[in-house]
Structure formats: C-alpha cells, structure tokens
Short mmCIF file of C-alpha atoms in Angstrom, two decimals:
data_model
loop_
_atom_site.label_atom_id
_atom_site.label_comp_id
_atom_site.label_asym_id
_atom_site.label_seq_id
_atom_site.Cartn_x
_atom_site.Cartn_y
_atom_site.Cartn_z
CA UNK A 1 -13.67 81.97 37.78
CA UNK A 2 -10.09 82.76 39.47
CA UNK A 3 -11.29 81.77 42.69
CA UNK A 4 -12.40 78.55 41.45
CA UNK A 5 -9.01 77.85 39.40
CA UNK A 6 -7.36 78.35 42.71
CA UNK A 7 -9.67 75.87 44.34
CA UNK A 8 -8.91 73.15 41.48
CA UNK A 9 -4.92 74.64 41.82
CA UNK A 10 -5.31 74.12 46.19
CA UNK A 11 -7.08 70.40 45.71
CA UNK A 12 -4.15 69.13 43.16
CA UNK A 13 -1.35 70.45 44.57
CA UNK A 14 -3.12 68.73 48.33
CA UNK A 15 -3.52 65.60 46.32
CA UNK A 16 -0.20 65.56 44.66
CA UNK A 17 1.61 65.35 47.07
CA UNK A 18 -0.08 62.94 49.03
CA UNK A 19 0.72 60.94 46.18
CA UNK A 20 4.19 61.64 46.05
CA UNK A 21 5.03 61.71 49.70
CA UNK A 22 3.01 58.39 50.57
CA UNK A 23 3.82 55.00 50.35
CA UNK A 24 0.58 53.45 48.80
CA UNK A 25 0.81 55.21 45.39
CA UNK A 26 4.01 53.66 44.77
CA UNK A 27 2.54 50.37 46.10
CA UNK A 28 -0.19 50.35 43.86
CA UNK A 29 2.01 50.69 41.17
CA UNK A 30 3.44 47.84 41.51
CA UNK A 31 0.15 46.17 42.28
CA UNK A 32 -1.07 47.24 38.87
CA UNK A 33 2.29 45.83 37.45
CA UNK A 34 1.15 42.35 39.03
CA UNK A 35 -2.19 42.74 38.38
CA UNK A 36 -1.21 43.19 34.06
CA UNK A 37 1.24 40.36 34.51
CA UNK A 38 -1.57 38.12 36.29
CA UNK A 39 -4.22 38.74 33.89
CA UNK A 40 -1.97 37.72 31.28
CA UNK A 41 -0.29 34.51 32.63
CA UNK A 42 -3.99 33.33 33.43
CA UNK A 43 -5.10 33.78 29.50
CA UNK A 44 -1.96 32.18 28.82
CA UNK A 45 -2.21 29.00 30.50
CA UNK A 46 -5.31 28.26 28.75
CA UNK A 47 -4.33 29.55 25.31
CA UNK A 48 -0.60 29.25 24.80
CA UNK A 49 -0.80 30.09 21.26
CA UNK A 50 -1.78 33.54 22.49
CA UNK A 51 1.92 34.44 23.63
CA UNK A 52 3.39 33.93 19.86
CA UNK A 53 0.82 36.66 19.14
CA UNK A 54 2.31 40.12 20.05
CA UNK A 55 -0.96 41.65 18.95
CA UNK A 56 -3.18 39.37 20.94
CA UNK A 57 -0.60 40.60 24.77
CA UNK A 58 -0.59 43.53 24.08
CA UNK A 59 -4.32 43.71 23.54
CA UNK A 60 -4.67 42.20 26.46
CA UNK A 61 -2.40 44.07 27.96
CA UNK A 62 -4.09 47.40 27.47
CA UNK A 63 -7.22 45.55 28.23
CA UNK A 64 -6.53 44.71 31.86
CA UNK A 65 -5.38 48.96 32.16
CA UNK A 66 -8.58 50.30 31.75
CA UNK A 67 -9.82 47.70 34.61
CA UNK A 68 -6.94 49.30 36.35
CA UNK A 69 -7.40 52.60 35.37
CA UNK A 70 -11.15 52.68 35.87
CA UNK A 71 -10.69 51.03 39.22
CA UNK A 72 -8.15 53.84 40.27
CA UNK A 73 -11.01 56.49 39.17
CA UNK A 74 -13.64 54.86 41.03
CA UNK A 75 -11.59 54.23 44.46
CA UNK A 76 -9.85 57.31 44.49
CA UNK A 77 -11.90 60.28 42.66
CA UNK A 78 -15.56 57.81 43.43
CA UNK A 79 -14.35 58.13 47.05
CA UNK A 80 -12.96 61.45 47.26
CA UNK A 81 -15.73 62.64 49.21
CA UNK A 82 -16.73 60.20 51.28
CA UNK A 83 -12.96 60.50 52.64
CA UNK A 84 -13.19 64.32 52.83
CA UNK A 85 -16.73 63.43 54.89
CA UNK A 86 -15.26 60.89 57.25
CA UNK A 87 -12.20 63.11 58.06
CA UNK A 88 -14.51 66.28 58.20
CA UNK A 89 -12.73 67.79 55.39
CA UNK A 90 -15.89 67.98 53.51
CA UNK A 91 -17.82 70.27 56.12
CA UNK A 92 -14.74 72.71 56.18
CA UNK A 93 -14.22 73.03 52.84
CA UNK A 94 -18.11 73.44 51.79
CA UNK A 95 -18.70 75.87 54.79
CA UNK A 96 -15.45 78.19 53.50
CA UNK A 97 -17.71 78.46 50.45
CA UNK A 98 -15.44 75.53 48.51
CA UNK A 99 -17.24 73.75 45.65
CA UNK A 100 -17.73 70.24 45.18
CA UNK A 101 -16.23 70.12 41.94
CA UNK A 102 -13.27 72.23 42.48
CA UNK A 103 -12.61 69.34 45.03
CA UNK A 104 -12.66 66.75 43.15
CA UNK A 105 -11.76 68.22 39.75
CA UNK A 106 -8.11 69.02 41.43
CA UNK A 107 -7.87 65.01 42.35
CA UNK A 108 -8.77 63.17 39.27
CA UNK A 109 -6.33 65.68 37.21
CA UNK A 110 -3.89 63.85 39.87
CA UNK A 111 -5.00 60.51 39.49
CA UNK A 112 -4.88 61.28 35.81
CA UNK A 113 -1.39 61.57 35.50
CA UNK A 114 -0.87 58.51 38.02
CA UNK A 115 -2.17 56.40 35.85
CA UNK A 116 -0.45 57.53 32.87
CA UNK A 117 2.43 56.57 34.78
CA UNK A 118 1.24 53.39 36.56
CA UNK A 119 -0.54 51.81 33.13
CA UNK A 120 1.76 52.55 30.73
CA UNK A 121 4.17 50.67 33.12
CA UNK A 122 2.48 47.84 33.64
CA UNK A 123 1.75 47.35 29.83
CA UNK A 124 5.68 48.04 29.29
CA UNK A 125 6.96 45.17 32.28
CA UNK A 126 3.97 42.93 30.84
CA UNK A 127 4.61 43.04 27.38
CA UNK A 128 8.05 42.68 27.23
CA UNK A 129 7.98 39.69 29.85
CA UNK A 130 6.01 38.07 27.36
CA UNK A 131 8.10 38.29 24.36
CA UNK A 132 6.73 41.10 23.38
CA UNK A 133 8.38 44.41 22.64
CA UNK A 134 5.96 47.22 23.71
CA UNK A 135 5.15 49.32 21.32
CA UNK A 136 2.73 52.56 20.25
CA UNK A 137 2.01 52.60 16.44
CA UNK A 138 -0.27 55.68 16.61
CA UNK A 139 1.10 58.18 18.92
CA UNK A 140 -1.39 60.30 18.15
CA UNK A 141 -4.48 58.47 18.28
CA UNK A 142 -3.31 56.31 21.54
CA UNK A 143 -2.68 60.34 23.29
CA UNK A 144 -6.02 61.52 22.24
CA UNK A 145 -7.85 58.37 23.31
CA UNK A 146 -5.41 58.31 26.68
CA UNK A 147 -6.61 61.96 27.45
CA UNK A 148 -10.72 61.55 26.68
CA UNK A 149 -10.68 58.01 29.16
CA UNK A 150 -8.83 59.82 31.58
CA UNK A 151 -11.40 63.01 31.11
CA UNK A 152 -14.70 60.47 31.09
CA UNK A 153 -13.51 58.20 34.02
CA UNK A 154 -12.90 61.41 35.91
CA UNK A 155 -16.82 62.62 34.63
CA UNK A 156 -18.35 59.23 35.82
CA UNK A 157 -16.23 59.16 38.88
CA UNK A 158 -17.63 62.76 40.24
CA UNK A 159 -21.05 61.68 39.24
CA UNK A 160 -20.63 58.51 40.94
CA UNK A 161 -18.45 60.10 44.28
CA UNK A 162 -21.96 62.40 44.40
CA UNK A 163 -23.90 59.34 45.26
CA UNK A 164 -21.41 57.56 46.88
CA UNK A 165 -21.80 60.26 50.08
CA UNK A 166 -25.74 58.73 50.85
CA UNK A 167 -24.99 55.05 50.46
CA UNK A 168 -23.96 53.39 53.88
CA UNK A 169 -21.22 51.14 52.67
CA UNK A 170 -20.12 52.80 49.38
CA UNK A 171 -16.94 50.01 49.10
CA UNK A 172 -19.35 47.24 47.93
CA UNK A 173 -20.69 49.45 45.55
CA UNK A 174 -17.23 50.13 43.74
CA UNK A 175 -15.94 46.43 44.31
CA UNK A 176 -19.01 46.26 41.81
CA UNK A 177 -18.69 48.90 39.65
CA UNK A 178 -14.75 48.39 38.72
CA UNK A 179 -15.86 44.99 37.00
CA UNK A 180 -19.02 45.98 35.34
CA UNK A 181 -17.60 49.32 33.41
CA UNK A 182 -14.45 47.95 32.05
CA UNK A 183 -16.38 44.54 31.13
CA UNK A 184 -18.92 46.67 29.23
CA UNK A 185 -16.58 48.58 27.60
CA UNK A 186 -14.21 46.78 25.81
CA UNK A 187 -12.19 44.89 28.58
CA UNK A 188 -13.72 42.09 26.02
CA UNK A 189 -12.37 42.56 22.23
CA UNK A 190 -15.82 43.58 20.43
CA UNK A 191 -15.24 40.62 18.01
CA UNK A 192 -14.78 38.45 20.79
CA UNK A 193 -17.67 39.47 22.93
CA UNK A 194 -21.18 37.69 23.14
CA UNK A 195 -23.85 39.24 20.79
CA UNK A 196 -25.63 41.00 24.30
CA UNK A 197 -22.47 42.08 24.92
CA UNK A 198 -21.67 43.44 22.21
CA UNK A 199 -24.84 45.65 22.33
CA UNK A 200 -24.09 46.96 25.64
CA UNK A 201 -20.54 47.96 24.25
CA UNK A 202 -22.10 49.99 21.25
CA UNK A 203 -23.68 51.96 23.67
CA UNK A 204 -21.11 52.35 26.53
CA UNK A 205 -19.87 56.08 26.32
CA UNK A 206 -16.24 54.27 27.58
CA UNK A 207 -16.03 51.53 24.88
CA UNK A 208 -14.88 54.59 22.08
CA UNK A 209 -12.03 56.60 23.60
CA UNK A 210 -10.50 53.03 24.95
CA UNK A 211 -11.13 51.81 20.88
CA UNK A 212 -8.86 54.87 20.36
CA UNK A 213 -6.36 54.49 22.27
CA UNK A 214 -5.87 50.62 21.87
CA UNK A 215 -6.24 51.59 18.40
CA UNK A 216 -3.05 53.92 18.81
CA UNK A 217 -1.46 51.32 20.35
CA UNK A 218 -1.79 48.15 18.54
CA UNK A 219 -2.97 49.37 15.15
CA UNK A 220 -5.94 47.42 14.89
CA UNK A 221 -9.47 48.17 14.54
CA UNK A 222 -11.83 46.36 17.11
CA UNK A 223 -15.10 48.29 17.10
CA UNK A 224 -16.52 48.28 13.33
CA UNK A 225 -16.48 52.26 13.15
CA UNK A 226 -13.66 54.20 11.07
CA UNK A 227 -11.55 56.63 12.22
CA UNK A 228 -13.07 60.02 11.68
CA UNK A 229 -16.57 58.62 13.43
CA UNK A 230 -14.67 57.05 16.43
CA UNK A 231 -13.02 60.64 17.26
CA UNK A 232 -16.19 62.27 16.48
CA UNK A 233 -18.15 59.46 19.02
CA UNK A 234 -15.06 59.64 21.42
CA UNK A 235 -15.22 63.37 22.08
CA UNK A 236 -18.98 63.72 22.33
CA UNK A 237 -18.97 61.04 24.84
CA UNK A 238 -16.29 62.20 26.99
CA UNK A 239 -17.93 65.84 26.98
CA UNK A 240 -21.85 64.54 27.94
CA UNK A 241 -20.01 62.42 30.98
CA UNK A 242 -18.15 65.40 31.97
CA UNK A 243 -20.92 67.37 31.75
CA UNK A 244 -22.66 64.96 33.71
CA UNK A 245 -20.60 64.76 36.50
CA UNK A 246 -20.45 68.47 37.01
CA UNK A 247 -24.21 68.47 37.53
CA UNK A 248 -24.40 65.76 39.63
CA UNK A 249 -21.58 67.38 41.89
CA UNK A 250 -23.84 70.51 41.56
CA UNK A 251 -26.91 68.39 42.74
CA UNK A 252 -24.92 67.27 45.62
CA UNK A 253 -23.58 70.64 46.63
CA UNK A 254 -27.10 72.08 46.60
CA UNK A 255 -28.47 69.14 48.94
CA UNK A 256 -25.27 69.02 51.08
CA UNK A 257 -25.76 72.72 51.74
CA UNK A 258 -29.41 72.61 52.68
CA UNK A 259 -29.88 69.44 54.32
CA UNK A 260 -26.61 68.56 55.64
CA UNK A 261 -23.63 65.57 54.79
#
C-alpha cells in the first residue's frame, strides 16, 4: 500500500507541475471564464428577463461549470493514457511494475483542484458581470457536493481513459461525451427539462452531487428529493463510479500486460 501511495504521490506531483509551469492551464482558465460568460450572454439575448433574476445566472452559471468541469475530466484524466501511450510513458511506467490507477488517480486529484480554481472563477467573473453578486448560501452542502463531482468525474473518467486506449480516434469520442453527461445530468434545471429527460436525469449517477452543490450555492431545490436522501443518493453514487473506474483500470492493466498497448 506505501508503494502505491508513492505512485499516486510521483503521478501528482508530475502532473502538478505541468500544470503550474505550462502555459495552457492558465489558458484554459480563461477559456472557461469565456466559455461561463458566453453561455450566459446567449440565454440572455433570448430571455432578458433572465438577468433581473440573480437566481436564474447563477444557476446558469454553475450549470455551464459542470460542462466545464466534466469536459476538463474527460480531456485530461479520459486522455491520460492515451498521452502516456503516444509518448511511451505508458510502456515504462507499466513495465517498472506502475499501476494504471496510481497513474491516473495522481492526475485527476490535480485536475481536481484545477477546477476548483478555474470554475469557481468563472462563476465569480460571470455572475458579477451580470449584476449579480456571487454568492454560496450553503457552504457546506456546495463543499460536499464540489468534492463527490470532482470524486465521480474522476471515477467515470478512469473508466472511460481505460477504453479510450483501443479506440483509434478517441477525440471524437470525448467531443461527444462532454455534451451528453452534463446534458443528462442537470446542465438542464430538472423542472425545466423534457419529461424523457427528466427520466434520464433521475437515473444519472452525476445529476445528485451537482443537485448538491448547486443546492449549496443557490439555495434552491431542483431535483424533487430532500436533503438527507440527496446526500445519501450523492455518496452512493460517487462510491459505485469510483469503484467502477478502479476495475475498469484493473481490466485494462490485466489486458495491457498480457496482450500489449
């Protein structure tokens, strides 16, 4: 168990400072920034009213960051190993009897904390350029539900970075899959969804830790479940995805190690 904290210790510090060093992270940021302000200024022009509703932006608001969020999951944890694979990374670290998950674990604690710092930044600048002070009403709730999307992006991401290594162009793929999650899972306002939709959301193990944390932040209930059953739903969905994940990087290893990458 040491030797595999190490490994997790080896692949964050690697990734963090990548992210601190480089140029792109702080690029995205501000892409994410644009991105909020965008998504916002396009509702707007076709519902003005919205903007003399703070609780409508910053719905919104927090809306467009779990696109964001999700979409930073999927490109940079979902890729994680086709990168290592391209750059032979992979091979070296799998042959000097590394782990798949100690790999990727180490990265999407990384991108974690990027996109508490990216998101809650974009929400801020969007917010407030909208007339809108930003604001958290349930610290609590908004940190738990912040922590367990974080924790079940990063369980869907390894699951999907495992498949990700036997698909031949793994970008159109994601360019797919950063829509479809965040659309399915509450991107939408549950009242305002279509009846399918809505179904899908019920049932999309992402739609209850992003209820809780827009919950936090806005004070107001979207998905008809009360508090104590939206922790209860939020932390057993976040642990089967992480679970998840873990075997399907276990799969992986196994298959990598007797057939090849």
């Amino acid at each position: 168990m040491r030797y595999r904290l190490n490994e997790v210790a080896a692949s964050f510090w690697a990734a963090s400072r990548v992210f601190v060093g480089a140029l792109a992270p702080r690029l995205w940021i501000l892409s994410n920034t644009f991105w909020s302000i965008g998504f916002v200024a396009l509702i707007a022009v076709h519902s003005p009213s919205m903007l003399t509703d703070p609780l409508m932006v910053q719905s919104i608001a927090w809306s467009v960051a779990l696109m964001m969020g999700t979409s930073n999951m999927f490109w940079l944890v979902g890729h994680a190993l086709v990168d290592a694979r391209d750059t032979g990374l992979l091979q070296a670290h799998l042959s000097s009897g590394g782990s798949l998950w100690g790999f990727v674990a180490g990265k999407a604690m990384v991108v974690g904390l990027y996109n508490l710092l990216s998101l809650n930044l974009a929400v801020a600048v969007t917010t407030t350029l909208f007339g809108t002070l930003p604001a958290i009403t349930n610290p609590a709730s908004w940190s738990l539900g912040f922590l367990l999307l974080q924790l079940a992006s990063s369980g869907i991401s390894a699951g999907y970075a495992t498949l990700l290594i036997w698909l031949k162009r793994p970008w159109i793929a994601t360019n797919f899959m950063q829509w479809l999650l965040p659309i399915s899972s509450g991107m939408i306002p549950y009242p305002m969804a279509p009846q399918p939709l809505k179904l899908i959301m019920l049932f999309s193990p992402l739609s209850y830790p992003f209820e809780l944390l827009r919950r936090g932040a806005t004070g107001t209930a979207f998905l008809p479940l009360g508090g104590d059953g939206l922790i209860t739903l939020s932390l057993v969905a976040t642990l089967a995805l992480l679970l998840a994940g873990l075997l399907a990087l276990e799969w992986g290893e196994r298959k990598m190690v007797r057939k090849g990458i």
